[in-house]
Tab-separated table of C-alpha atoms in Angstrom:
chain	number	residue	atom	x	y	z
A	151	MET	CA	-81.372	-37.975	74.578
A	152	ILE	CA	-79.477	-34.956	76.113
A	153	ALA	CA	-78.167	-33.871	72.717
A	154	LEU	CA	-81.648	-34.062	71.171
A	155	THR	CA	-83.124	-32.224	74.118
A	156	VAL	CA	-80.564	-29.460	73.742
A	157	VAL	CA	-81.344	-29.105	69.922
A	158	LEU	CA	-85.028	-29.022	70.544
A	159	ALA	CA	-84.612	-26.428	73.476
A	160	ALA	CA	-82.560	-24.140	71.055
A	161	LEU	CA	-85.341	-24.598	68.391
A	162	VAL	CA	-87.935	-23.552	71.075
A	163	GLY	CA	-85.561	-20.459	71.884
A	164	ILE	CA	-85.635	-19.535	68.163
A	165	SER	CA	-89.238	-19.560	68.089
A	166	LEU	CA	-89.403	-17.332	71.201
A	167	GLY	CA	-87.092	-14.897	69.579
A	168	LEU	CA	-88.951	-14.861	66.256
A	169	LEU	CA	-92.479	-14.673	67.840
A	170	GLY	CA	-91.796	-12.757	70.909
A	171	GLY	CA	-93.690	-15.373	72.944
A	172	GLY	CA	-95.594	-18.617	72.779
A	173	GLY	CA	-92.582	-20.949	72.254
A	174	SER	CA	-92.334	-21.678	75.888
A	175	ILE	CA	-95.592	-23.723	75.731
A	176	LEU	CA	-93.479	-26.494	74.188
A	177	MET	CA	-90.854	-26.626	76.936
A	178	VAL	CA	-92.944	-28.885	79.364
A	179	PRO	CA	-93.799	-31.503	76.880
A	180	LEU	CA	-90.160	-31.494	75.544
A	181	LEU	CA	-88.726	-31.980	79.147
A	182	THR	CA	-91.550	-34.632	79.917
A	183	TYR	CA	-91.279	-36.696	76.803
A	184	VAL	CA	-87.895	-36.151	75.458
A	185	ALA	CA	-85.619	-35.479	78.529
A	186	GLY	CA	-87.672	-38.067	80.610
A	187	MET	CA	-88.498	-35.836	83.445
A	188	ASP	CA	-91.684	-36.253	85.523
A	189	ALA	CA	-94.277	-33.597	85.073
A	190	LYS	CA	-93.440	-31.683	88.284
A	191	GLN	CA	-89.739	-31.495	87.500
A	192	ALA	CA	-90.550	-30.514	83.988
A	193	ILE	CA	-92.778	-27.636	85.155
A	194	ALA	CA	-89.984	-26.325	87.537
A	195	THR	CA	-87.230	-26.542	84.928
A	196	SER	CA	-89.546	-24.820	82.473
A	197	LEU	CA	-90.103	-21.955	84.814
A	198	LEU	CA	-86.374	-21.467	84.958
A	199	VAL	CA	-86.069	-21.509	81.183
A	200	VAL	CA	-88.962	-19.143	80.739
A	201	GLY	CA	-87.660	-16.788	83.404
A	202	VAL	CA	-84.129	-16.597	82.105
A	203	THR	CA	-85.168	-16.333	78.391
A	204	SER	CA	-87.722	-13.669	79.121
A	205	THR	CA	-85.166	-11.582	81.301
A	206	VAL	CA	-82.770	-11.560	78.320
A	207	SER	CA	-85.419	-10.548	75.946
A	208	THR	CA	-86.657	-7.748	78.253
A	209	VAL	CA	-83.278	-6.297	78.277
A	210	SER	CA	-83.212	-5.930	74.391
A	211	HIS	CA	-86.921	-4.568	74.476
A	212	ALA	CA	-85.932	-2.106	77.238
A	213	ARG	CA	-82.968	-0.759	75.210
A	214	ALA	CA	-85.278	0.032	72.340
A	215	GLY	CA	-87.726	1.810	74.751
A	216	ARG	CA	-90.451	-0.860	74.552
A	217	VAL	CA	-90.943	-1.461	78.244
A	218	GLN	CA	-93.375	0.470	80.340
A	219	TRP	CA	-91.855	-0.057	83.874
A	220	ARG	CA	-94.709	1.226	85.985
A	221	SER	CA	-97.470	-0.974	84.519
A	222	GLY	CA	-94.988	-3.989	84.160
A	223	LEU	CA	-93.845	-3.847	87.775
A	224	LEU	CA	-97.325	-3.158	89.166
A	225	PHE	CA	-98.720	-6.256	87.283
A	226	GLY	CA	-95.631	-8.361	87.952
A	227	ALA	CA	-95.579	-7.743	91.654
A	228	ALA	CA	-99.100	-9.096	91.929
A	229	GLY	CA	-98.174	-11.913	89.624
A	230	MET	CA	-95.161	-12.957	91.673
A	231	ALA	CA	-97.237	-13.531	94.784
A	232	GLY	CA	-99.624	-15.653	92.711
A	233	ALA	CA	-96.801	-17.512	91.070
A	234	TYR	CA	-95.138	-18.320	94.372
A	235	ALA	CA	-98.493	-19.559	95.650
A	236	GLY	CA	-99.029	-21.581	92.463
A	237	GLY	CA	-95.477	-23.106	92.797
A	238	ARG	CA	-96.342	-24.208	96.287
A	239	LEU	CA	-99.706	-25.509	95.359
A	240	GLY	CA	-98.389	-27.496	92.181
A	241	HIS	CA	-96.726	-30.247	94.364
A	242	LEU	CA	-100.163	-31.034	95.784
A	243	LEU	CA	-101.641	-31.928	92.446
A	244	PRO	CA	-101.074	-35.188	90.501
A	245	GLY	CA	-98.618	-34.970	87.691
A	246	SER	CA	-101.276	-36.215	85.207
A	247	LEU	CA	-103.653	-33.459	86.187
A	248	LEU	CA	-100.964	-30.842	85.673
A	249	LEU	CA	-100.311	-32.238	82.268
A	250	ILE	CA	-103.847	-32.307	81.271
A	251	ALA	CA	-104.069	-28.576	82.516
A	252	PHE	CA	-101.039	-27.749	80.517
A	253	ALA	CA	-102.651	-29.343	77.369
A	254	VAL	CA	-105.688	-27.096	77.800
A	255	MET	CA	-103.203	-24.089	78.191
A	256	MET	CA	-101.569	-25.197	74.946
A	257	ILE	CA	-105.062	-25.205	73.083
A	258	ALA	CA	-105.758	-21.762	74.376
A	259	SER	CA	-102.487	-20.435	73.295
A	260	ALA	CA	-102.536	-22.019	69.948
A	261	VAL	CA	-105.895	-20.523	69.220
A	262	ALA	CA	-104.700	-17.221	70.382
A	263	MET	CA	-101.804	-17.441	67.931
A	264	LEU	CA	-103.941	-18.657	65.069
A	265	ARG	CA	-106.456	-15.669	65.524
A	266	ARG	CA	-103.795	-13.146	65.506
A	267	ARG	CA	-103.680	-10.883	62.431
A	268	ARG	CA	-101.521	-8.157	60.980
A	269	THR	CA	-102.643	-5.044	62.572
A	270	PRO	CA	-103.045	-1.887	60.415
A	271	VAL	CA	-101.009	1.207	61.133
A	272	THR	CA	-103.181	3.342	63.424
A	273	PRO	CA	-102.412	6.266	65.716
A	274	ALA	CA	-101.106	4.959	68.910
A	275	PRO	CA	-103.623	4.853	71.804
A	276	ALA	CA	-103.145	7.439	74.593
A	277	PRO	CA	-101.461	5.701	77.565
A	278	HIS	CA	-103.352	6.142	80.842
A	279	ARG	CA	-102.863	5.112	84.404
A	280	THR	CA	-103.172	1.526	85.065
A	281	PRO	CA	-106.343	0.739	87.399
A	282	ILE	CA	-104.530	-0.706	90.501
A	283	GLY	CA	-107.244	-2.954	91.601
A	284	LYS	CA	-107.598	-4.676	88.077
A	285	ALA	CA	-103.930	-4.973	87.681
A	286	LEU	CA	-103.504	-6.624	90.995
A	287	THR	CA	-106.294	-9.041	90.569
A	288	LEU	CA	-105.482	-10.074	86.954
A	289	GLY	CA	-101.630	-10.132	87.790
A	290	ALA	CA	-102.205	-12.460	90.596
A	291	ALA	CA	-104.414	-14.806	88.536
A	292	VAL	CA	-101.986	-15.026	85.656
A	293	GLY	CA	-99.118	-15.573	88.115
A	294	LEU	CA	-101.120	-18.322	89.839
A	295	LEU	CA	-101.474	-20.134	86.580
A	296	THR	CA	-97.794	-19.660	85.636
A	297	GLY	CA	-96.682	-21.132	89.040
A	298	ILE	CA	-98.854	-24.228	88.610
A	299	ILE	CA	-98.310	-25.360	85.006
A	300	GLY	CA	-95.032	-23.497	84.163
A	301	ALA	CA	-96.182	-21.385	81.260
A	302	GLY	CA	-95.630	-17.779	80.919
A	303	GLY	CA	-99.135	-16.976	79.674
A	304	GLY	CA	-97.924	-14.106	77.369
A	305	PHE	CA	-100.983	-14.509	75.145
A	306	ILE	CA	-102.977	-13.366	78.315
A	307	VAL	CA	-100.612	-10.676	79.372
A	308	VAL	CA	-100.087	-8.786	76.188
A	309	PRO	CA	-103.746	-8.014	75.498
A	310	THR	CA	-104.394	-7.262	79.215
A	311	LEU	CA	-101.566	-4.739	79.331
A	312	ALA	CA	-102.792	-3.164	76.089
A	313	LEU	CA	-106.237	-2.717	77.400
A	314	LEU	CA	-105.402	-1.746	81.047
A	315	ALA	CA	-102.605	0.738	80.361
A	316	GLY	CA	-103.311	1.763	76.831
A	317	LEU	CA	-100.006	0.573	75.470
A	318	THR	CA	-99.182	0.123	71.890
A	319	MET	CA	-98.637	-3.635	70.972
A	320	PRO	CA	-94.872	-3.307	70.743
A	321	VAL	CA	-94.605	-1.821	74.253
A	322	ALA	CA	-97.182	-4.366	75.451
A	323	VAL	CA	-95.085	-7.264	74.199
A	324	GLY	CA	-91.895	-5.818	75.750
A	325	THR	CA	-93.657	-5.081	79.157
A	326	SER	CA	-95.326	-8.573	79.024
A	327	LEU	CA	-91.742	-10.044	79.062
A	328	LEU	CA	-90.933	-8.352	82.235
A	329	VAL	CA	-94.055	-9.619	83.823
A	330	ILE	CA	-93.355	-13.204	82.493
A	331	ALA	CA	-89.826	-13.057	83.921
A	332	MET	CA	-91.094	-12.056	87.272
A	333	ASN	CA	-93.790	-14.562	87.390
A	334	ALA	CA	-91.654	-17.467	86.201
A	335	LEU	CA	-88.891	-16.759	88.674
A	336	ALA	CA	-91.292	-16.455	91.590
A	337	GLY	CA	-92.961	-19.685	90.495
A	338	LEU	CA	-89.726	-21.380	90.401
A	339	ALA	CA	-88.968	-20.265	93.992
A	340	GLY	CA	-92.296	-21.818	95.079
A	341	GLN	CA	-91.570	-25.069	93.181
A	342	VAL	CA	-88.096	-25.602	94.601
A	343	THR	CA	-89.327	-25.516	98.103
A	344	THR	CA	-91.024	-28.880	97.619
A	345	LEU	CA	-89.012	-30.752	95.006
A	346	SER	CA	-85.468	-31.222	93.702
A	347	VAL	CA	-84.355	-29.887	90.305
A	348	ASP	CA	-81.714	-31.308	88.146
A	349	TRP	CA	-79.789	-28.030	88.031
A	350	LYS	CA	-77.164	-29.211	85.564
A	351	MET	CA	-79.812	-30.252	82.917
A	352	ALA	CA	-81.667	-27.078	83.730
A	353	ALA	CA	-78.760	-24.918	83.067
A	354	ILE	CA	-77.923	-26.730	79.780
A	355	VAL	CA	-81.545	-26.370	78.547
A	356	THR	CA	-81.683	-22.808	79.683
A	357	ALA	CA	-78.465	-21.956	77.844
A	358	ALA	CA	-79.608	-23.595	74.681
A	359	ALA	CA	-82.969	-21.678	74.832
A	360	VAL	CA	-81.284	-18.309	75.409
A	361	VAL	CA	-78.828	-18.892	72.521
A	362	GLY	CA	-81.746	-19.878	70.395
A	363	SER	CA	-83.712	-16.881	71.262
A	364	LEU	CA	-80.800	-14.601	70.399
A	365	VAL	CA	-80.605	-16.374	66.904
A	366	GLY	CA	-84.414	-16.008	66.458
A	367	ALA	CA	-84.338	-12.257	67.207
A	368	ARG	CA	-81.692	-11.857	64.528
A	369	LEU	CA	-83.785	-13.737	61.943
A	370	THR	CA	-87.050	-11.733	62.581
A	371	ALA	CA	-86.275	-9.510	59.424
A	372	ARG	CA	-85.912	-12.543	57.138
A	373	VAL	CA	-88.927	-14.619	58.320
A	374	ASP	CA	-92.587	-13.990	57.921
A	375	ALA	CA	-93.678	-13.950	61.552
A	376	ASP	CA	-97.446	-14.433	60.778
A	377	VAL	CA	-96.766	-17.633	58.714
A	378	LEU	CA	-94.397	-18.963	61.295
A	379	ARG	CA	-97.000	-18.220	64.097
A	380	ALA	CA	-99.676	-19.954	62.286
A	381	ALA	CA	-97.678	-23.056	61.431
A	382	PHE	CA	-96.524	-23.076	65.224
A	383	GLY	CA	-99.991	-22.818	66.301
A	384	TRP	CA	-101.095	-25.974	64.490
A	385	PHE	CA	-98.249	-27.742	65.677
A	386	VAL	CA	-99.003	-26.861	69.301
A	387	LEU	CA	-102.560	-28.171	68.781
A	388	VAL	CA	-101.190	-31.508	67.514
A	389	MET	CA	-98.798	-31.806	70.632
A	390	ALA	CA	-101.767	-30.967	72.814
A	391	SER	CA	-103.878	-34.001	71.265
A	392	VAL	CA	-100.961	-36.307	71.977
A	393	ILE	CA	-100.829	-35.222	75.551
A	394	LEU	CA	-104.457	-35.642	76.001
A	395	ALA	CA	-104.397	-39.069	74.407
A	396	GLU	CA	-101.764	-40.210	76.877
A	397	GLN	CA	-103.108	-38.574	79.981
A	398	VAL	CA	-106.844	-38.790	79.505
A	399	HIS	CA	-107.881	-41.310	76.828
A	400	PRO	CA	-106.758	-42.043	73.194
A	401	VAL	CA	-110.374	-41.183	71.988
A	402	VAL	CA	-109.998	-37.675	73.462
A	403	GLY	CA	-106.600	-37.141	71.772
A	404	ILE	CA	-108.106	-38.476	68.480
A	405	ALA	CA	-111.210	-36.163	68.702
A	406	VAL	CA	-108.874	-33.135	69.317
A	407	ALA	CA	-106.603	-34.060	66.500
A	408	GLY	CA	-109.607	-34.441	64.262
A	409	LEU	CA	-110.914	-31.192	65.058
A	410	THR	CA	-107.530	-29.626	64.454
A	411	VAL	CA	-107.286	-31.384	60.950
A	412	ALA	CA	-110.900	-30.013	60.236
A	413	ALA	CA	-110.126	-26.634	61.298
A	414	GLY	CA	-106.994	-26.599	59.358
A	415	GLY	CA	-108.869	-27.940	56.381
A	416	TYR	CA	-111.407	-25.238	56.627
A	417	ARG	CA	-108.936	-22.467	56.999
A	418	TYR	CA	-106.902	-23.560	53.949
A	419	ALA	CA	-109.944	-23.933	51.822
A	420	CYS	CA	-111.276	-20.474	52.803
A	421	SER	CA	-107.955	-18.918	52.174
A	422	ARG	CA	-107.690	-20.478	48.673
A	423	PHE	CA	-111.236	-20.026	47.423
A	424	THR	CA	-113.396	-16.930	47.341
A	425	TRP	CA	-116.450	-18.928	47.894
A	426	CYS	CA	-116.602	-20.648	51.241
A	427	PRO	CA	-119.804	-22.384	52.483
A	428	LEU	CA	-119.312	-21.634	56.143
A	429	ASN	CA	-118.494	-17.981	55.613
A	430	ARG	CA	-121.751	-17.817	53.369
A	431	LEU	CA	-123.778	-19.390	56.347
A	432	TRP	CA	-122.275	-17.055	58.840
A	433	SER	CA	-123.106	-13.965	56.713
A	434	ARG	CA	-126.740	-15.054	56.270
A	435	ALA	CA	-127.019	-15.770	60.056
A	436	ALA	CA	-125.643	-12.309	60.683
A	437	ALA	CA	-128.079	-10.644	58.270
A	438	ALA	CA	-131.079	-12.562	59.685
A	439	THR	CA	-130.167	-11.215	63.206
């Protein structure tokens, strides 16, 4: 199982390198169901993997000039306080509840990936000074979530930075990796005060994920990131349905899986055929209003 865990961790790292984020959402299920860790140990180990991998990615983005240090450090400083508090709070919550919360986070992350579209080339927005109050509040909230459930929350951080600081998307992505690294390492510090971590396994998984992320970064020019992101989003939804089936009730998991299949079928049909019933209904409703 260790060999399988290492291989899957490398694949998660490759997805991180290709997509610039989102892959870490699979690390907790991987550590729980493949490596055999309990939920709390898996979350702590995931924070280490996310923190180190994001740090490595931040360095490469910084060399390319895609990190806005002022906004990132301001947002990340507030996030670190929230993440540390979340790490301390996590041990008070039942493991099953943490996995259910993580499944909800997976669904939100998958929806964000599936809704993402190629953005047309437009003039870059004018950067502006980040509102300190909003940055501190939102940073602390994202950090708290990171510390509790072990996910980086890049799908929240990127648009928040783009809106707060007027950053272009490439700079927002690079800056978000700095924020995620700070949050994850602070969350890990909060977690290790209350539980023990298998550091040997954590180091092996982290190394595999980092190597995978470097490989993924080199494959970006050869792979259609939008197609991969969509496929990855659907896979994350399926994994979320499995977790909900085990932690809540099989009926809940089946319901989420059924909705996933229905949504996938609708999206496929509407991408293949010009006439789509639901699109026509929505256009009529919009015209009526």
